[in-house]
Amino acid sequence: MSNGTDGDPLENARETFVHSWGALGSSWGISRTMAMLHALLLISDEPLSTDEVMDELGVSRGNANTNLRELVGWGLVRKVVRKGERREYFEADKDVWTMFCTVARERKRRELEPALAVLEGCRDQTKGLRSAKAKAFHGQISELAEFVATANGILDRLAASDQSKVIPAVLKWLK
């Protein structure tokens, strides 16, 4: 990000946020650059071009393009067309609840659903086995499958309610 911002508290906070969001991204299973790019777009007043993203984050064109495409694919960022401009601009969805629902849907699709399919397949393969070892395995896998199916259902309901004002209001009330 920009250099020489030691005296500007806003720029310092922006830089801290972008870099910290990037560091957190790796623990969420996404690349540091992708998370930093999302953070940058999230706090930008105006849509940014690929060149502006490259300048702000100090990343290559290929890295910027790859991560922008990935963020667009997740539904967290959208392309913006400016009349008379040939270059593409990008902006993040700034509604926190919508962002949460989008991430929940994508994580569910990429992680929970494949895990549930594996668990259900293993459970089905061991359903009729009679040895103590097979019964113990089947029981453990069945419990895991039930838990993941429940989590999947909860995320279905949460992610489907991005237009709902009830859940965000309840969460705010719980504070």
PDB file of C-alpha atoms in Angstrom:
ATOM      1  CA  MET A   1       0.000   0.000   0.000  1.00  0.00           C
ATOM      2  CA  SER A   2       1.058   3.612   0.027  1.00  0.00           C
ATOM      3  CA  ASN A   3       4.308   4.632   1.655  1.00  0.00           C
ATOM      4  CA  GLY A   4       5.033   7.545   3.948  1.00  0.00           C
ATOM      5  CA  THR A   5       1.716   7.431   5.802  1.00  0.00           C
ATOM      6  CA  ASP A   6       3.285   7.499   9.251  1.00  0.00           C
ATOM      7  CA  GLY A   7       1.500  10.733  10.179  1.00  0.00           C
ATOM      8  CA  ASP A   8      -1.937   9.888   8.701  1.00  0.00           C
ATOM      9  CA  PRO A   9      -4.000   7.815  11.137  1.00  0.00           C
ATOM     10  CA  LEU A  10      -6.599   6.942   8.489  1.00  0.00           C
ATOM     11  CA  GLU A  11      -4.007   5.631   6.030  1.00  0.00           C
ATOM     12  CA  ASN A  12      -2.253   3.740   8.812  1.00  0.00           C
ATOM     13  CA  ALA A  13      -5.547   2.119   9.844  1.00  0.00           C
ATOM     14  CA  ARG A  14      -6.396   1.277   6.213  1.00  0.00           C
ATOM     15  CA  GLU A  15      -2.991  -0.329   5.699  1.00  0.00           C
ATOM     16  CA  THR A  16      -3.262  -2.249   8.967  1.00  0.00           C
ATOM     17  CA  PHE A  17      -6.713  -3.517   7.986  1.00  0.00           C
ATOM     18  CA  VAL A  18      -5.654  -4.655   4.494  1.00  0.00           C
ATOM     19  CA  HIS A  19      -2.535  -6.454   5.741  1.00  0.00           C
ATOM     20  CA  SER A  20      -4.313  -8.009   8.731  1.00  0.00           C
ATOM     21  CA  TRP A  21      -7.235  -9.164   6.583  1.00  0.00           C
ATOM     22  CA  GLY A  22      -4.667 -10.716   4.259  1.00  0.00           C
ATOM     23  CA  ALA A  23      -2.972 -12.544   7.111  1.00  0.00           C
ATOM     24  CA  LEU A  24      -6.330 -13.842   8.340  1.00  0.00           C
ATOM     25  CA  GLY A  25      -7.168 -15.043   4.833  1.00  0.00           C
ATOM     26  CA  SER A  26      -4.674 -17.878   4.997  1.00  0.00           C
ATOM     27  CA  SER A  27      -6.375 -19.238   8.114  1.00  0.00           C
ATOM     28  CA  TRP A  28      -9.683 -19.093   6.235  1.00  0.00           C
ATOM     29  CA  GLY A  29      -8.296 -21.177   3.387  1.00  0.00           C
ATOM     30  CA  ILE A  30      -7.781 -18.410   0.828  1.00  0.00           C
ATOM     31  CA  SER A  31      -4.592 -16.794  -0.351  1.00  0.00           C
ATOM     32  CA  ARG A  32      -3.164 -13.810   1.458  1.00  0.00           C
ATOM     33  CA  THR A  33      -3.298 -11.733  -1.731  1.00  0.00           C
ATOM     34  CA  MET A  34      -6.926 -12.610  -2.386  1.00  0.00           C
ATOM     35  CA  ALA A  35      -7.885 -11.525   1.134  1.00  0.00           C
ATOM     36  CA  MET A  36      -5.851  -8.314   0.864  1.00  0.00           C
ATOM     37  CA  LEU A  37      -7.437  -7.509  -2.464  1.00  0.00           C
ATOM     38  CA  HIS A  38     -10.902  -8.085  -1.006  1.00  0.00           C
ATOM     39  CA  ALA A  39     -10.054  -5.846   1.967  1.00  0.00           C
ATOM     40  CA  LEU A  40      -8.757  -3.103  -0.328  1.00  0.00           C
ATOM     41  CA  LEU A  41     -11.923  -3.153  -2.428  1.00  0.00           C
ATOM     42  CA  LEU A  42     -14.069  -3.344   0.702  1.00  0.00           C
ATOM     43  CA  ILE A  43     -12.669  -0.059   2.051  1.00  0.00           C
ATOM     44  CA  SER A  44     -12.318   1.772  -1.282  1.00  0.00           C
ATOM     45  CA  ASP A  45     -14.699   4.642  -1.926  1.00  0.00           C
ATOM     46  CA  GLU A  46     -14.651   4.026  -5.675  1.00  0.00           C
ATOM     47  CA  PRO A  47     -14.260   0.937  -7.853  1.00  0.00           C
ATOM     48  CA  LEU A  48     -10.604   0.198  -8.634  1.00  0.00           C
ATOM     49  CA  SER A  49      -8.934  -0.916 -11.861  1.00  0.00           C
ATOM     50  CA  THR A  50      -6.478  -3.787 -12.008  1.00  0.00           C
ATOM     51  CA  ASP A  51      -3.648  -1.235 -12.349  1.00  0.00           C
ATOM     52  CA  GLU A  52      -4.782   0.588  -9.200  1.00  0.00           C
ATOM     53  CA  VAL A  53      -4.949  -2.721  -7.293  1.00  0.00           C
ATOM     54  CA  MET A  54      -1.446  -3.595  -8.506  1.00  0.00           C
ATOM     55  CA  ASP A  55      -0.107  -0.206  -7.387  1.00  0.00           C
ATOM     56  CA  GLU A  56      -1.808  -0.291  -3.980  1.00  0.00           C
ATOM     57  CA  LEU A  57      -0.791  -3.854  -3.099  1.00  0.00           C
ATOM     58  CA  GLY A  58       2.453  -4.153  -5.030  1.00  0.00           C
ATOM     59  CA  VAL A  59       1.369  -7.345  -6.815  1.00  0.00           C
ATOM     60  CA  SER A  60       1.900  -8.485 -10.390  1.00  0.00           C
ATOM     61  CA  ARG A  61      -0.757  -8.152 -13.079  1.00  0.00           C
ATOM     62  CA  GLY A  62      -1.168 -11.930 -13.224  1.00  0.00           C
ATOM     63  CA  ASN A  63      -1.618 -12.177  -9.463  1.00  0.00           C
ATOM     64  CA  ALA A  64      -4.119  -9.291  -9.444  1.00  0.00           C
ATOM     65  CA  ASN A  65      -6.090 -10.723 -12.388  1.00  0.00           C
ATOM     66  CA  THR A  66      -6.208 -14.239 -10.944  1.00  0.00           C
ATOM     67  CA  ASN A  67      -7.412 -13.058  -7.544  1.00  0.00           C
ATOM     68  CA  LEU A  68      -9.934 -10.601  -8.991  1.00  0.00           C
ATOM     69  CA  ARG A  69     -11.413 -13.397 -11.121  1.00  0.00           C
ATOM     70  CA  GLU A  70     -11.579 -15.638  -8.057  1.00  0.00           C
ATOM     71  CA  LEU A  71     -13.325 -12.939  -5.989  1.00  0.00           C
ATOM     72  CA  VAL A  72     -15.800 -12.333  -8.823  1.00  0.00           C
ATOM     73  CA  GLY A  73     -16.366 -16.110  -8.945  1.00  0.00           C
ATOM     74  CA  TRP A  74     -17.100 -16.163  -5.217  1.00  0.00           C
ATOM     75  CA  GLY A  75     -19.590 -13.322  -5.696  1.00  0.00           C
ATOM     76  CA  LEU A  76     -17.753 -11.008  -3.276  1.00  0.00           C
ATOM     77  CA  VAL A  77     -16.620  -8.599  -5.997  1.00  0.00           C
ATOM     78  CA  ARG A  78     -18.295  -7.415  -9.178  1.00  0.00           C
ATOM     79  CA  LYS A  79     -17.038  -5.792 -12.357  1.00  0.00           C
ATOM     80  CA  VAL A  80     -18.073  -2.203 -12.916  1.00  0.00           C
ATOM     81  CA  VAL A  81     -18.274  -0.657 -16.369  1.00  0.00           C
ATOM     82  CA  ARG A  82     -17.512   3.025 -16.692  1.00  0.00           C
ATOM     83  CA  LYS A  83     -18.903   4.719 -19.761  1.00  0.00           C
ATOM     84  CA  GLY A  84     -16.156   5.537 -22.253  1.00  0.00           C
ATOM     85  CA  GLU A  85     -13.542   3.428 -20.420  1.00  0.00           C
ATOM     86  CA  ARG A  86     -12.018   0.267 -21.855  1.00  0.00           C
ATOM     87  CA  ARG A  87     -10.481  -0.990 -18.643  1.00  0.00           C
ATOM     88  CA  GLU A  88     -12.427  -2.968 -16.094  1.00  0.00           C
ATOM     89  CA  TYR A  89     -13.089  -1.718 -12.606  1.00  0.00           C
ATOM     90  CA  PHE A  90     -13.983  -3.769  -9.558  1.00  0.00           C
ATOM     91  CA  GLU A  91     -15.899  -3.142  -6.361  1.00  0.00           C
ATOM     92  CA  ALA A  92     -16.685  -5.270  -3.340  1.00  0.00           C
ATOM     93  CA  ASP A  93     -20.150  -5.807  -1.988  1.00  0.00           C
ATOM     94  CA  LYS A  94     -20.035  -3.723   1.178  1.00  0.00           C
ATOM     95  CA  ASP A  95     -23.115  -5.133   2.915  1.00  0.00           C
ATOM     96  CA  VAL A  96     -21.683  -7.229   5.749  1.00  0.00           C
ATOM     97  CA  TRP A  97     -24.653  -9.613   5.992  1.00  0.00           C
ATOM     98  CA  THR A  98     -24.636 -10.252   2.223  1.00  0.00           C
ATOM     99  CA  MET A  99     -20.876 -10.814   2.379  1.00  0.00           C
ATOM    100  CA  PHE A 100     -21.305 -13.325   5.217  1.00  0.00           C
ATOM    101  CA  CYS A 101     -24.048 -15.188   3.314  1.00  0.00           C
ATOM    102  CA  THR A 102     -21.959 -15.271   0.127  1.00  0.00           C
ATOM    103  CA  VAL A 103     -18.936 -16.678   1.970  1.00  0.00           C
ATOM    104  CA  ALA A 104     -21.138 -19.179   3.838  1.00  0.00           C
ATOM    105  CA  ARG A 105     -22.673 -20.430   0.567  1.00  0.00           C
ATOM    106  CA  GLU A 106     -19.285 -20.747  -1.107  1.00  0.00           C
ATOM    107  CA  ARG A 107     -17.591 -22.472   1.840  1.00  0.00           C
ATOM    108  CA  LYS A 108     -20.568 -24.833   2.112  1.00  0.00           C
ATOM    109  CA  ARG A 109     -20.320 -25.695  -1.584  1.00  0.00           C
ATOM    110  CA  ARG A 110     -16.535 -26.123  -1.562  1.00  0.00           C
ATOM    111  CA  GLU A 111     -16.041 -27.779   1.834  1.00  0.00           C
ATOM    112  CA  LEU A 112     -19.121 -29.097   3.610  1.00  0.00           C
ATOM    113  CA  GLU A 113     -20.889 -30.699   0.660  1.00  0.00           C
ATOM    114  CA  PRO A 114     -17.821 -32.691  -0.507  1.00  0.00           C
ATOM    115  CA  ALA A 115     -17.098 -33.755   3.094  1.00  0.00           C
ATOM    116  CA  LEU A 116     -20.703 -34.860   3.532  1.00  0.00           C
ATOM    117  CA  ALA A 117     -20.569 -36.853   0.294  1.00  0.00           C
ATOM    118  CA  VAL A 118     -17.435 -38.699   1.511  1.00  0.00           C
ATOM    119  CA  LEU A 119     -18.961 -39.408   4.920  1.00  0.00           C
ATOM    120  CA  GLU A 120     -22.219 -40.654   3.446  1.00  0.00           C
ATOM    121  CA  GLY A 121     -20.322 -42.858   0.981  1.00  0.00           C
ATOM    122  CA  CYS A 122     -18.240 -44.414   3.777  1.00  0.00           C
ATOM    123  CA  ARG A 123     -21.350 -44.857   5.911  1.00  0.00           C
ATOM    124  CA  ASP A 124     -23.169 -46.604   3.043  1.00  0.00           C
ATOM    125  CA  GLN A 125     -20.179 -48.883   2.329  1.00  0.00           C
ATOM    126  CA  THR A 126     -20.070 -50.112   5.917  1.00  0.00           C
ATOM    127  CA  LYS A 127     -23.807 -50.288   6.599  1.00  0.00           C
ATOM    128  CA  GLY A 128     -24.177 -54.063   6.537  1.00  0.00           C
ATOM    129  CA  LEU A 129     -20.790 -55.042   7.962  1.00  0.00           C
ATOM    130  CA  ARG A 130     -20.949 -57.060  11.189  1.00  0.00           C
ATOM    131  CA  SER A 131     -17.474 -57.023  12.752  1.00  0.00           C
ATOM    132  CA  ALA A 132     -16.983 -54.940  15.884  1.00  0.00           C
ATOM    133  CA  LYS A 133     -14.386 -52.830  14.108  1.00  0.00           C
ATOM    134  CA  ALA A 134     -16.724 -52.163  11.167  1.00  0.00           C
ATOM    135  CA  LYS A 135     -19.637 -51.321  13.496  1.00  0.00           C
ATOM    136  CA  ALA A 136     -17.468 -48.871  15.452  1.00  0.00           C
ATOM    137  CA  PHE A 137     -16.288 -47.255  12.201  1.00  0.00           C
ATOM    138  CA  HIS A 138     -19.852 -47.077  10.862  1.00  0.00           C
ATOM    139  CA  GLY A 139     -21.095 -45.508  14.106  1.00  0.00           C
ATOM    140  CA  GLN A 140     -18.387 -42.857  14.160  1.00  0.00           C
ATOM    141  CA  ILE A 141     -18.845 -42.014  10.483  1.00  0.00           C
ATOM    142  CA  SER A 142     -22.627 -41.868  10.935  1.00  0.00           C
ATOM    143  CA  GLU A 143     -22.262 -39.382  13.804  1.00  0.00           C
ATOM    144  CA  LEU A 144     -19.896 -37.234  11.761  1.00  0.00           C
ATOM    145  CA  ALA A 145     -22.242 -37.358   8.753  1.00  0.00           C
ATOM    146  CA  GLU A 146     -25.174 -36.325  10.927  1.00  0.00           C
ATOM    147  CA  PHE A 147     -23.215 -33.418  12.401  1.00  0.00           C
ATOM    148  CA  VAL A 148     -21.994 -32.192   8.992  1.00  0.00           C
ATOM    149  CA  ALA A 149     -25.520 -32.550   7.552  1.00  0.00           C
ATOM    150  CA  THR A 150     -26.870 -30.428  10.425  1.00  0.00           C
ATOM    151  CA  ALA A 151     -24.187 -27.768   9.882  1.00  0.00           C
ATOM    152  CA  ASN A 152     -24.943 -27.868   6.162  1.00  0.00           C
ATOM    153  CA  GLY A 153     -28.643 -27.306   6.854  1.00  0.00           C
ATOM    154  CA  ILE A 154     -27.931 -24.409   9.190  1.00  0.00           C
ATOM    155  CA  LEU A 155     -25.705 -22.760   6.599  1.00  0.00           C
ATOM    156  CA  ASP A 156     -28.404 -23.351   3.966  1.00  0.00           C
ATOM    157  CA  ARG A 157     -30.873 -21.401   6.064  1.00  0.00           C
ATOM    158  CA  LEU A 158     -28.452 -18.629   6.975  1.00  0.00           C
ATOM    159  CA  ALA A 159     -27.110 -18.208   3.447  1.00  0.00           C
ATOM    160  CA  ALA A 160     -30.602 -18.213   1.941  1.00  0.00           C
ATOM    161  CA  SER A 161     -31.717 -15.416   4.214  1.00  0.00           C
ATOM    162  CA  ASP A 162     -29.484 -12.655   2.870  1.00  0.00           C
ATOM    163  CA  GLN A 163     -32.595 -10.582   2.164  1.00  0.00           C
ATOM    164  CA  SER A 164     -33.947 -11.264   5.632  1.00  0.00           C
ATOM    165  CA  LYS A 165     -33.764  -8.523   8.200  1.00  0.00           C
ATOM    166  CA  VAL A 166     -34.765 -10.844  11.035  1.00  0.00           C
ATOM    167  CA  ILE A 167     -31.488 -12.752  11.560  1.00  0.00           C
ATOM    168  CA  PRO A 168     -29.248  -9.638  11.429  1.00  0.00           C
ATOM    169  CA  ALA A 169     -31.658  -7.910  13.835  1.00  0.00           C
ATOM    170  CA  VAL A 170     -31.552 -10.878  16.227  1.00  0.00           C
ATOM    171  CA  LEU A 171     -27.756 -10.969  16.063  1.00  0.00           C
ATOM    172  CA  LYS A 172     -27.638  -7.233  16.785  1.00  0.00           C
ATOM    173  CA  TRP A 173     -30.034  -7.705  19.708  1.00  0.00           C
ATOM    174  CA  LEU A 174     -27.806 -10.446  21.159  1.00  0.00           C
ATOM    175  CA  LYS A 175     -24.888  -8.013  21.430  1.00  0.00           C
TER     176      LYS A 175
END
